[in-house]
PDB file of C-alpha atoms in Angstrom:
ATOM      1  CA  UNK A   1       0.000   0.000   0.000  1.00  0.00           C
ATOM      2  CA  UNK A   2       1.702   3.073  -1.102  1.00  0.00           C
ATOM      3  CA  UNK A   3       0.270   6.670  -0.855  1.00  0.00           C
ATOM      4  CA  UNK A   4       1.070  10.225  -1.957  1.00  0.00           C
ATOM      5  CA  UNK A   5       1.933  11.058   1.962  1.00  0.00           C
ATOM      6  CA  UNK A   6       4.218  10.436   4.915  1.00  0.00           C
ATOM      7  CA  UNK A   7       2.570   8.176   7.318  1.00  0.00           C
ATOM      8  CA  UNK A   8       3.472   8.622  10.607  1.00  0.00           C
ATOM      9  CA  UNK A   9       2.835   6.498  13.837  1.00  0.00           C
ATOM     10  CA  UNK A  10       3.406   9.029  16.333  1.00  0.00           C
ATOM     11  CA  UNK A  11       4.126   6.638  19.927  1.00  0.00           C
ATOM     12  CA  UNK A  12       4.513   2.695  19.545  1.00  0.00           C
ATOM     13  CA  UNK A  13       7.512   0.145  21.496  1.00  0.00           C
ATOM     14  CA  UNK A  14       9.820  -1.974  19.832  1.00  0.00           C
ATOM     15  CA  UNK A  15      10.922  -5.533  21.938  1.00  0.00           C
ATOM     16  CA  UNK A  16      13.552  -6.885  19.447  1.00  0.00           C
ATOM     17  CA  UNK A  17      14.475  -9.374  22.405  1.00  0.00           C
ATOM     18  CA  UNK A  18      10.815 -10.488  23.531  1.00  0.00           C
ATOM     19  CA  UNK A  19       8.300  -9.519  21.034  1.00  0.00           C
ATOM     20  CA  UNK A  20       8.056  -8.864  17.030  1.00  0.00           C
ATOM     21  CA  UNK A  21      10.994  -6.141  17.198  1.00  0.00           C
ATOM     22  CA  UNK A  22      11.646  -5.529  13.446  1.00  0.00           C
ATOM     23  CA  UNK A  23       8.858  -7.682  12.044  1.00  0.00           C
ATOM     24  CA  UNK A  24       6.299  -5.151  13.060  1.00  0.00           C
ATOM     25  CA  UNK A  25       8.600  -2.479  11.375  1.00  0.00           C
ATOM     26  CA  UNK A  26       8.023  -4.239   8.557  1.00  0.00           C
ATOM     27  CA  UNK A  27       4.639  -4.820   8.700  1.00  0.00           C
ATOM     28  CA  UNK A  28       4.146  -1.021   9.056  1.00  0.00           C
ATOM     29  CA  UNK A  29       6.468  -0.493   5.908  1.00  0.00           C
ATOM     30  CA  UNK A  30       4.788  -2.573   4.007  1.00  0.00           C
ATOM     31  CA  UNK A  31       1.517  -1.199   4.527  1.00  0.00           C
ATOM     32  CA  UNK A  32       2.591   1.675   3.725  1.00  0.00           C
ATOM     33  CA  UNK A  33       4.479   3.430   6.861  1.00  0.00           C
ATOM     34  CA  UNK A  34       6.465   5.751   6.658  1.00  0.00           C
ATOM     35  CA  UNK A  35       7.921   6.847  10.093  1.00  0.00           C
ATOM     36  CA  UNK A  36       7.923   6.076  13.678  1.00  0.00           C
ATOM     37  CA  UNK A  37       8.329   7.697  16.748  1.00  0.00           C
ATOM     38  CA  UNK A  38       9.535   4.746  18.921  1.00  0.00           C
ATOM     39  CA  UNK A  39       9.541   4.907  22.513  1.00  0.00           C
ATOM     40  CA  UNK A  40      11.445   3.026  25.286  1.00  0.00           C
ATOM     41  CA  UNK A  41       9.288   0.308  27.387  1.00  0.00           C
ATOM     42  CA  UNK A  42       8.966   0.871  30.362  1.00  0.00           C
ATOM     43  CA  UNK A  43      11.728  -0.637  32.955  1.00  0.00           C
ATOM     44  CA  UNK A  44      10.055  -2.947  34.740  1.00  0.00           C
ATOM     45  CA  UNK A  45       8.845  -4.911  31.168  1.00  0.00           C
ATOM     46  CA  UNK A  46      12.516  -5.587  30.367  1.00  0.00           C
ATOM     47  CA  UNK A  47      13.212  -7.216  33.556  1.00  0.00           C
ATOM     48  CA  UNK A  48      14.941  -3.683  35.190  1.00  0.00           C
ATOM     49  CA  UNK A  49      14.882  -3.270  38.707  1.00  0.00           C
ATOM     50  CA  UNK A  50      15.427   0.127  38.850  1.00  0.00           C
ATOM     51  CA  UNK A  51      17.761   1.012  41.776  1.00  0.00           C
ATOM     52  CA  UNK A  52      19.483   4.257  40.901  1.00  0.00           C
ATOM     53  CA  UNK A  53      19.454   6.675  37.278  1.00  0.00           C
ATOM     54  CA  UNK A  54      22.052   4.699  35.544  1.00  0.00           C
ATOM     55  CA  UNK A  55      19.569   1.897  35.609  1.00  0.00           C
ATOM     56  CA  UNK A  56      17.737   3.543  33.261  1.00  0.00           C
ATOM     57  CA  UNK A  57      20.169   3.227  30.692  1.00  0.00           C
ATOM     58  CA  UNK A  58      19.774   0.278  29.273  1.00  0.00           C
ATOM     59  CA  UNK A  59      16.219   1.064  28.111  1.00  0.00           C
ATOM     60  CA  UNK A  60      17.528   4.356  26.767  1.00  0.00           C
ATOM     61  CA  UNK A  61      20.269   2.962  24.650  1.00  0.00           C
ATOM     62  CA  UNK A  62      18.381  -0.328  23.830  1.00  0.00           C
ATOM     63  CA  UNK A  63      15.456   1.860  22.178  1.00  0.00           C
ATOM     64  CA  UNK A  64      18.372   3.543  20.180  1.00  0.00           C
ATOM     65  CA  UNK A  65      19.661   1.199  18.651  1.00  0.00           C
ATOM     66  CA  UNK A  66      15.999  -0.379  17.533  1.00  0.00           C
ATOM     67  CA  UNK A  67      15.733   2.739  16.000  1.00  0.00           C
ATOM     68  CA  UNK A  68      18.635   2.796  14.342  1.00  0.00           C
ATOM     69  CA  UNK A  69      18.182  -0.422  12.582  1.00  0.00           C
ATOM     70  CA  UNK A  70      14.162   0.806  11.984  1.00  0.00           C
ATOM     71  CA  UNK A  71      15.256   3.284   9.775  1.00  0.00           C
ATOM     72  CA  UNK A  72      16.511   1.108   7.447  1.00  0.00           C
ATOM     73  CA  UNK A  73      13.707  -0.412   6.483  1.00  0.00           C
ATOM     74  CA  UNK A  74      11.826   2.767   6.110  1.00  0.00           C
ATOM     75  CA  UNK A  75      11.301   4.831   3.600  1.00  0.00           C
ATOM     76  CA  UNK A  76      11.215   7.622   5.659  1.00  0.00           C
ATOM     77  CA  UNK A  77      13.025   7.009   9.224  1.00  0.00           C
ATOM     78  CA  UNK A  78      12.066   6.530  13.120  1.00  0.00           C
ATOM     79  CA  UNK A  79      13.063   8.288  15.950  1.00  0.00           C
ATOM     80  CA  UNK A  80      13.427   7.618  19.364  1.00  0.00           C
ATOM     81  CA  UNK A  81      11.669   9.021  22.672  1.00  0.00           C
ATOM     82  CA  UNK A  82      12.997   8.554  25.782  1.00  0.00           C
ATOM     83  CA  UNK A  83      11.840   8.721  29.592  1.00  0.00           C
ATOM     84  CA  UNK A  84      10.343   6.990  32.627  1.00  0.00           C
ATOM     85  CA  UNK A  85       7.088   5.418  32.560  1.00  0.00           C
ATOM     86  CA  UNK A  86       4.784   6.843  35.144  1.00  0.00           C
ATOM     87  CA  UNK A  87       3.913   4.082  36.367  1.00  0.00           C
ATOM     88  CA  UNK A  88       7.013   3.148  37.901  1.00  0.00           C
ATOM     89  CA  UNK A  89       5.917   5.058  40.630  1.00  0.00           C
ATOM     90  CA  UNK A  90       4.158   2.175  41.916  1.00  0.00           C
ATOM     91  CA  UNK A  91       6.469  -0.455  41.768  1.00  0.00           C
ATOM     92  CA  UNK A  92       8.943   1.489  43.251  1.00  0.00           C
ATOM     93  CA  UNK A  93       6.724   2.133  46.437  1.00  0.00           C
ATOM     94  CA  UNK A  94       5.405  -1.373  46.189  1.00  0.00           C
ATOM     95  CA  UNK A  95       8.965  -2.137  46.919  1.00  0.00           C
ATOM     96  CA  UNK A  96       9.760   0.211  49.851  1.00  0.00           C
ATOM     97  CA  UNK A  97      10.444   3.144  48.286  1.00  0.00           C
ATOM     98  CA  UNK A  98       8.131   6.577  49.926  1.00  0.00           C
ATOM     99  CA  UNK A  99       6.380   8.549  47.061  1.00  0.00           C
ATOM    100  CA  UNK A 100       9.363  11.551  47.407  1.00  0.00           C
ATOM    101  CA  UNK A 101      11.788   9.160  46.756  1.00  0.00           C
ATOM    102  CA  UNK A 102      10.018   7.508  43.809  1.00  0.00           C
ATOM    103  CA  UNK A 103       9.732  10.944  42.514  1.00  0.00           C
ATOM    104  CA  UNK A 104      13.699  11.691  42.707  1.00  0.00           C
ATOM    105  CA  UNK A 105      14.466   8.698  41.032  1.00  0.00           C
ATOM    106  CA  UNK A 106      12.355   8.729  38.809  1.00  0.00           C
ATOM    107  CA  UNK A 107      13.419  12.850  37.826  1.00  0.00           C
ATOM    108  CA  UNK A 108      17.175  11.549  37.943  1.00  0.00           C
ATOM    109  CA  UNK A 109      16.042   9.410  35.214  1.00  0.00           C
ATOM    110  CA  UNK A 110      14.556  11.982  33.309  1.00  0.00           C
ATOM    111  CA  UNK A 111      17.951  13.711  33.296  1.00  0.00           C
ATOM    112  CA  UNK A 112      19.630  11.062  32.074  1.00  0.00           C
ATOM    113  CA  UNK A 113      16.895  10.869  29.077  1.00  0.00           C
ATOM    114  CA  UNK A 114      17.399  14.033  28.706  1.00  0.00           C
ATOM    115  CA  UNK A 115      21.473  13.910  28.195  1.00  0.00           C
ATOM    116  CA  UNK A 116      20.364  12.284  24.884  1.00  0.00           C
ATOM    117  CA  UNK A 117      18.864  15.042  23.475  1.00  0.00           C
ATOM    118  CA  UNK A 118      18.828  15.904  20.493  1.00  0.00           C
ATOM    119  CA  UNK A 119      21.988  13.683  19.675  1.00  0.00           C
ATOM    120  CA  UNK A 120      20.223  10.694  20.264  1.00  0.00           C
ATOM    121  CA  UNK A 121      16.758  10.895  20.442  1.00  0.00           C
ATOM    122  CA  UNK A 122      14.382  13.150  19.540  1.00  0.00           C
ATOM    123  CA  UNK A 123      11.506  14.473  22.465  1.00  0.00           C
ATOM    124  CA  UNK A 124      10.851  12.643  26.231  1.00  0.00           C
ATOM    125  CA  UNK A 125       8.046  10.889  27.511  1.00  0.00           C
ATOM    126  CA  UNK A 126       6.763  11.238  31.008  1.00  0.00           C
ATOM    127  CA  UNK A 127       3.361  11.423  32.736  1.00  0.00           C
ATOM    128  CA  UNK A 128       0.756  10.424  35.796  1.00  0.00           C
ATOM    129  CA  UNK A 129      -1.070   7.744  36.623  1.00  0.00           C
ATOM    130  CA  UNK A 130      -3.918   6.829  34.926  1.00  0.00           C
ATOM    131  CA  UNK A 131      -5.589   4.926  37.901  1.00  0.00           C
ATOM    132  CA  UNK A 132      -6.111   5.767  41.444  1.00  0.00           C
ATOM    133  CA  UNK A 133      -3.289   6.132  43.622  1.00  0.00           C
ATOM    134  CA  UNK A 134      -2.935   8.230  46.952  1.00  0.00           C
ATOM    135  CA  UNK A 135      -2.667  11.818  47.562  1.00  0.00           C
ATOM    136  CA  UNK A 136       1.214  11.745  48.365  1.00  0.00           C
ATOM    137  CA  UNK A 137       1.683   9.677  45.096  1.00  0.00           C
ATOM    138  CA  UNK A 138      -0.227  11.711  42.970  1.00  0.00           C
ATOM    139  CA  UNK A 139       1.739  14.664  44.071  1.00  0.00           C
ATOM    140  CA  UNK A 140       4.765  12.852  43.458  1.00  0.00           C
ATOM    141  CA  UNK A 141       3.833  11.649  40.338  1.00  0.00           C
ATOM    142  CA  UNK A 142       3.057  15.399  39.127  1.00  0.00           C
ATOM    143  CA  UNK A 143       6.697  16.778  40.452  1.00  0.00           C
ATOM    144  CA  UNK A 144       7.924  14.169  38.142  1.00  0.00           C
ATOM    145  CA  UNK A 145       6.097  15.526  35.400  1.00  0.00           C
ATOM    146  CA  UNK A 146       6.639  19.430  36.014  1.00  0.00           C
ATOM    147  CA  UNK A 147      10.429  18.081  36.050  1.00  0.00           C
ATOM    148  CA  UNK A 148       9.835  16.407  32.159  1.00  0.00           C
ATOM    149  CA  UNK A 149       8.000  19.649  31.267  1.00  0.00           C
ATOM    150  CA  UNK A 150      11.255  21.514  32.615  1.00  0.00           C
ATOM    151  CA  UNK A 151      13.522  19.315  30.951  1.00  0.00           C
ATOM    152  CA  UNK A 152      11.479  20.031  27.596  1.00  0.00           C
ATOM    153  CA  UNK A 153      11.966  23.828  27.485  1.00  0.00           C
ATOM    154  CA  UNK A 154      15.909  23.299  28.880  1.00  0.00           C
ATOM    155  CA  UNK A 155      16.137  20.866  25.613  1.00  0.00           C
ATOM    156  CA  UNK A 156      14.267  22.713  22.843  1.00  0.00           C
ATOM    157  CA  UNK A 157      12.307  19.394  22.547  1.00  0.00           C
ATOM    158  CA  UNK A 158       8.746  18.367  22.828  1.00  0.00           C
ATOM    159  CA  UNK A 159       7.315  15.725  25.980  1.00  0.00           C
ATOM    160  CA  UNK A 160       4.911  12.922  24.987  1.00  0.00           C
ATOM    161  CA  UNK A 161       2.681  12.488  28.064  1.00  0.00           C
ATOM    162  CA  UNK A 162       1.308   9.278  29.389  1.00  0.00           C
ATOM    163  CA  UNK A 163      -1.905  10.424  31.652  1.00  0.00           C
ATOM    164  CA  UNK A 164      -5.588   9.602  32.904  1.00  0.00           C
ATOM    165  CA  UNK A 165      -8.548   9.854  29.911  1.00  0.00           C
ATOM    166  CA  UNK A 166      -9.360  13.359  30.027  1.00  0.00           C
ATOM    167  CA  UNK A 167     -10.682  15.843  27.485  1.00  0.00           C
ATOM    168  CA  UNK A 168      -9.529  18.679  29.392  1.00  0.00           C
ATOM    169  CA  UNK A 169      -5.970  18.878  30.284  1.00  0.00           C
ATOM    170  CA  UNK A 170      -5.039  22.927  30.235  1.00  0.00           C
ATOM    171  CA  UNK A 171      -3.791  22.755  33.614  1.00  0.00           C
ATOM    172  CA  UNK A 172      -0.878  20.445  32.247  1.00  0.00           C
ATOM    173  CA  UNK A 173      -0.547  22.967  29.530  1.00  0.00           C
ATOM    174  CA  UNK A 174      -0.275  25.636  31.806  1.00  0.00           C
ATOM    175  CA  UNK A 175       2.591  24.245  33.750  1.00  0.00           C
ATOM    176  CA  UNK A 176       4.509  23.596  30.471  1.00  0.00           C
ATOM    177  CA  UNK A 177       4.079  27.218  29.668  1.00  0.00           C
ATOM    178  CA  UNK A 178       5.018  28.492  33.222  1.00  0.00           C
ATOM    179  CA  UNK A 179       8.138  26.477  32.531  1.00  0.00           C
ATOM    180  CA  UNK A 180       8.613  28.051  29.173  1.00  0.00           C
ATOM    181  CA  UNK A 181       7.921  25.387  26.610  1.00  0.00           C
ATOM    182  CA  UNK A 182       5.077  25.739  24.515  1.00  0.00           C
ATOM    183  CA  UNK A 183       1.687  23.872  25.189  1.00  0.00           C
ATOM    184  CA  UNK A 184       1.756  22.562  21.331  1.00  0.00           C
ATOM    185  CA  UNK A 185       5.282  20.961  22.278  1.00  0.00           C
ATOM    186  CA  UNK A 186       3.371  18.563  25.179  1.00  0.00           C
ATOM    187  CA  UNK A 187       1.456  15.866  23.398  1.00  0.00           C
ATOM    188  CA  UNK A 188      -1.332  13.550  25.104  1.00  0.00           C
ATOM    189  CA  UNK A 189      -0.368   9.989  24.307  1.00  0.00           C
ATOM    190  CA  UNK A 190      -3.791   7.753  23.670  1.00  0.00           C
ATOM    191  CA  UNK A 191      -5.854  10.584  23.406  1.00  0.00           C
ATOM    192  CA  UNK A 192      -9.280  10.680  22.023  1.00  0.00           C
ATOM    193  CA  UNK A 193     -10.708  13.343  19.215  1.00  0.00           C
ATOM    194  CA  UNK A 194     -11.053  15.983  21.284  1.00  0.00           C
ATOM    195  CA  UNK A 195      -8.566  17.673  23.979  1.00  0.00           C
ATOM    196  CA  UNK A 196      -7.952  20.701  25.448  1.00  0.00           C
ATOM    197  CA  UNK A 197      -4.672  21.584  26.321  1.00  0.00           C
ATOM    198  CA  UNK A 198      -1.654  19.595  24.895  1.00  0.00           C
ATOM    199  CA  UNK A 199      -1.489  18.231  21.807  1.00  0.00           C
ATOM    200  CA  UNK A 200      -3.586  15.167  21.281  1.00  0.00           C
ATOM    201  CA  UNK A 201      -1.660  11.811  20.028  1.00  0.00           C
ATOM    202  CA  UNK A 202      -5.108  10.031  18.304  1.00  0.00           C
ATOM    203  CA  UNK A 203      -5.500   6.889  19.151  1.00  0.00           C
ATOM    204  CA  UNK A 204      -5.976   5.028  15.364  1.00  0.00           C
ATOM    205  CA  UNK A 205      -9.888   4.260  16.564  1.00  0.00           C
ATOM    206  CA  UNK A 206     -12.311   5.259  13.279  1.00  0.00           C
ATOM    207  CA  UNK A 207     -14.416   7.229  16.051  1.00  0.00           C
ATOM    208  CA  UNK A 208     -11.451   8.914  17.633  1.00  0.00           C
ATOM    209  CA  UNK A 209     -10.321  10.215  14.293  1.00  0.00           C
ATOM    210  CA  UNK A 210     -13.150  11.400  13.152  1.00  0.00           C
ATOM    211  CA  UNK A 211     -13.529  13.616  15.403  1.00  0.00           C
ATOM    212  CA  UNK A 212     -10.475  14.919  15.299  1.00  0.00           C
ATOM    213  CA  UNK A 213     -10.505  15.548  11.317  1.00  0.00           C
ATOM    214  CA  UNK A 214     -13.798  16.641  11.656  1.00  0.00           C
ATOM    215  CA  UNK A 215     -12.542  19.586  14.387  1.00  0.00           C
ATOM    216  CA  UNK A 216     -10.176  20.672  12.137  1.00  0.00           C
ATOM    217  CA  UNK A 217      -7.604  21.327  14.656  1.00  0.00           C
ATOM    218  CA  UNK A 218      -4.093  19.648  14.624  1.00  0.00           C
ATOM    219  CA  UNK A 219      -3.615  16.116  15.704  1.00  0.00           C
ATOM    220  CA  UNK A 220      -1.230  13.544  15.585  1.00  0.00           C
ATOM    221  CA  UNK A 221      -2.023   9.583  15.176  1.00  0.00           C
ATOM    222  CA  UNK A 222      -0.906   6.623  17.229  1.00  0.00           C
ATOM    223  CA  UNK A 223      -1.126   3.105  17.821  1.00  0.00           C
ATOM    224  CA  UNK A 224       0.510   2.491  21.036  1.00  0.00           C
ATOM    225  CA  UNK A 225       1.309  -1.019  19.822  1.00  0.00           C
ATOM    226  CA  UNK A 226       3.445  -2.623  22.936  1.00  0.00           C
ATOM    227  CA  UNK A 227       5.022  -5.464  21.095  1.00  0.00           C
ATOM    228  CA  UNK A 228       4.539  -8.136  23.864  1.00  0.00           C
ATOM    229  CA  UNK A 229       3.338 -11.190  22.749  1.00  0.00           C
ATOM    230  CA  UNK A 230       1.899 -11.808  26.247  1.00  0.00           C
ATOM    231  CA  UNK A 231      -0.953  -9.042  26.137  1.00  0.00           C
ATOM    232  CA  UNK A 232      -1.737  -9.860  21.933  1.00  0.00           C
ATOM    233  CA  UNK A 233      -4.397  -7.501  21.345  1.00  0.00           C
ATOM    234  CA  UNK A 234      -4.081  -5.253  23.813  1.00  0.00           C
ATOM    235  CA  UNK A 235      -3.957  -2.070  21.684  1.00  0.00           C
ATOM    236  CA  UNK A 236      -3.599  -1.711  18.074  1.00  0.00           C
ATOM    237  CA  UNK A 237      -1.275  -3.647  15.759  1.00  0.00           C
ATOM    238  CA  UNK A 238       1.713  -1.937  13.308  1.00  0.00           C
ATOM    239  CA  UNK A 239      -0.479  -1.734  10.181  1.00  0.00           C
ATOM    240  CA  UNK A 240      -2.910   0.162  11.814  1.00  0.00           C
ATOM    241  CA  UNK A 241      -2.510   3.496  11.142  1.00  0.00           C
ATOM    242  CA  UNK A 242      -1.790   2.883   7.454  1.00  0.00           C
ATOM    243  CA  UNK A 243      -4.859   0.980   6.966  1.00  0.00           C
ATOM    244  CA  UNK A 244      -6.888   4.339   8.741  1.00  0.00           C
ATOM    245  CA  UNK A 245      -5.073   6.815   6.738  1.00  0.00           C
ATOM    246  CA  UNK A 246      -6.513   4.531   3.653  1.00  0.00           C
ATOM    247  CA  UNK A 247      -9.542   5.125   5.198  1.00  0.00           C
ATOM    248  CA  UNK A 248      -9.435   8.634   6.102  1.00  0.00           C
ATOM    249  CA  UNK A 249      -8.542   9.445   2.321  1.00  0.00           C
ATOM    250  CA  UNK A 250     -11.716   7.334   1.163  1.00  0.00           C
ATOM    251  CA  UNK A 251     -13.596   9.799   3.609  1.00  0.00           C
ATOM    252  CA  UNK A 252     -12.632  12.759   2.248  1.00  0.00           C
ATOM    253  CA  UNK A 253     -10.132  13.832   4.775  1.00  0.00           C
ATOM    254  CA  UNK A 254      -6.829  14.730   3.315  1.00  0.00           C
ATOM    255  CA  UNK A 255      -6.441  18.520   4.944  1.00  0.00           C
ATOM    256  CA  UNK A 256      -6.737  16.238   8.069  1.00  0.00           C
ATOM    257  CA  UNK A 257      -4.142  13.811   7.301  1.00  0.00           C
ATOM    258  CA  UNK A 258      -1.887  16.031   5.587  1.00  0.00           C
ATOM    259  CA  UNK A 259      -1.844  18.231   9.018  1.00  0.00           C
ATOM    260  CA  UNK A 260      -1.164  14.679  11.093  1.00  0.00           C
ATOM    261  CA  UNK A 261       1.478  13.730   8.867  1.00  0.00           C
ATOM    262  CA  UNK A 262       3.108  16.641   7.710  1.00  0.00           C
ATOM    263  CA  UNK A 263       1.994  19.826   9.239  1.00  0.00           C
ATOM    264  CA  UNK A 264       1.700  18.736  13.078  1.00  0.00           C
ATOM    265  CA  UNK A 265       5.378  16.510  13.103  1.00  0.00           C
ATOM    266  CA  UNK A 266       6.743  19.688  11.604  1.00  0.00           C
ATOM    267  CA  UNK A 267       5.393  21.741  14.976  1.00  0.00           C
ATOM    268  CA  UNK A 268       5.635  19.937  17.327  1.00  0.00           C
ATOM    269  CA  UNK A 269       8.761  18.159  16.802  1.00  0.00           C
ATOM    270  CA  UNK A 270      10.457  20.105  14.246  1.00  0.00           C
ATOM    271  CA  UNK A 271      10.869  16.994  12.034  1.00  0.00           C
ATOM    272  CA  UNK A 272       9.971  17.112   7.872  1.00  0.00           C
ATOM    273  CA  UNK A 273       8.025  13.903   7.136  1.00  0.00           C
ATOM    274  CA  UNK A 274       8.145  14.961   3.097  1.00  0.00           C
ATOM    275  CA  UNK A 275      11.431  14.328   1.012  1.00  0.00           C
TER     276      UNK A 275
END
C-alpha cells in the first residue's frame, strides 16, 4: 500500500528481544508506513529493577539502537523518545520506596533521558497515573512531570505524556508554559478526538479520528502497539494506522491527514516527514 503522503505512527515500542521487534517495522512499511516515533518500554517490562538513574540506561540505549536499525527499512526514518514510565511510581513504592523518593528517582532518570537530546533521540516521555493512587503519590507523580515539562523547554524538545482519559488537560498545559515550553510541544499519548490543552496523540480508533478531522484542529495519530506477545491484542497492531489513513482518504479527509502527517510533526517536533 503506497500513498502520496508520509505516514506517521506518532508513539509505539519496539521488543527486538521479547516480542516482534523488526517484524512489526516491517509490517508497518509494508503497509505503507512511513515513520515512527519509537519509545522506550517501560523498565520494569525488560526485567529492570530500577535502583538508581544509571539503571535507566539500558532502556535508553536499547530503544536507540531499535531505532537505528528501523530506519533502514523505512522509507522515511524513526526516531526515538525517551523517559520513565509513570507508572514506575508504583512499583517502586510497592517495593519500599516513599512517594518523594520515587519521585527523585524517577526525575534523575529523566535527566539522564534528557542527556540524549537531540543527539540521540528526539523528544521525552513522562506522565501520571492513569488509575487511582494516593494523595502523596499523585503529588509525586506530578513533580515528576513538572520536572519532564522543565527538561522540555531546557532541551528545545517536545514531551509525549502518558496520563488519565481526560478531554480537558489545560492545567498540564499551563505548567509547560510556566516552565517556558510551549503547550503545542506537550502531546497527550492515547488521546481521544477531542482535547484541550496539549497536543492530542489520536489513538488510530475510526471514532477517535473522526472527530479529530472533523474539528479541524491539529492532531497527531498513534497506535501504542506494545510489542509483547503476552498481552496480543491489547492495543492496536503496526499496520494500523496505514490501513486508517486509507480510510481517512476514502472519507474525504486529506487537509486532516496532511496536518497529522506533515503539518503537526513539523510543529511539534520540528521533524519534515516529506522528502
Amino acid at each position: 500500500m503506497e500513498f502520496d503522503t508520509p505516514v506517521l505512527d506518532n508513539h509505539l515500542h519496539l521488543d527486538p528481544a521479547n516480542g516482534r521487534g523488526m517484524d512489526a517495522v516491517q509490517d508497518f512499511a509494508r503497509s505503507g508506513g512511513t515513520h515512527l516515533l519509537v519509545v522506550n518500554k517501560p523498565s520494569w517490562t525488560l526485567g529492570v529493577d530500577v535502583e538508581e538513574p544509571a539503571d535507566f540506561r539500558a532502556a535508553f540505549e536499547t530503544t536507540i539502537d531499535i531505532v537505528r536499525e528501523a530506519s533502514e527499512l523505512l522509507d522515511g526514518r524513526a526516531w526515538p523518545v525517551l523517559g520513565v514510565h509513570p507508572g514506575l511510581v508504583s512499583h517502586l513504592t510497592e517495593r519500599g520506596y516513599t512517594p518523594d523518593e520515587a519521585s527523585e528517582l524517577m526525575q534523575a532518570g529523566l535527566d539522564i533521558a534528557a542527556e540524549y537530546v537531540p543527539s540521540d533521540a528526539l523528544a521525552l516521555k513522562s506522565g501520571r497515573p492513569h488509575y487511582d493512587v494516593s494523595a502523596d503519590v499523585w503529588d509525586a507523580s506530578n513533580r515528576v512531570l513538572q520536572h519532564a515539562l522543565a527538561l522540555g523547554a531546557e532541551n528545545d524538545c517536545a514531551v509525549q505524556l502518558h496520563t488519565e482519559a481526560s478531554e480537558d488537560l489545560t492545567e498540564i498545559a499551563d505548567w509547560a508554559v510556566e516552565r517556558d515550553l510551549p503547550a503545542h510541544r506537550v502531546v497527550k499519548h492515547y488521546a481521544g478526538g477531542r482535547l484541550a490543552g496539549p497536543m492530542p496523540s489520536v489513538m488510530s480508533e475510526k471514532d477517535r479520528l473522526e472527530e479529530a478531522a472533523e474539528r479541524g484542529e491539529p492532531f497527531l495519530m498513534e497506535t501504542d502497539f506494545i510489542d509483547d506477545p503476552e498481552r496480543p491484542g491489547a492495543v492496536l497492531g503496526p499496520k494500523t494506522v496505514p490501513r486508517r489513513i486509507r480510510w481517512l482518504l476514502d472519507e474525504g479527509f486529506d487537509d486532516a491527514v496532511r496536518t497529522a502527517h506533515v503539518e503537526t510533526p513539523r510543529r511539534v517536533y520540528g521533524i519534515e516527514t516529506l522528502g
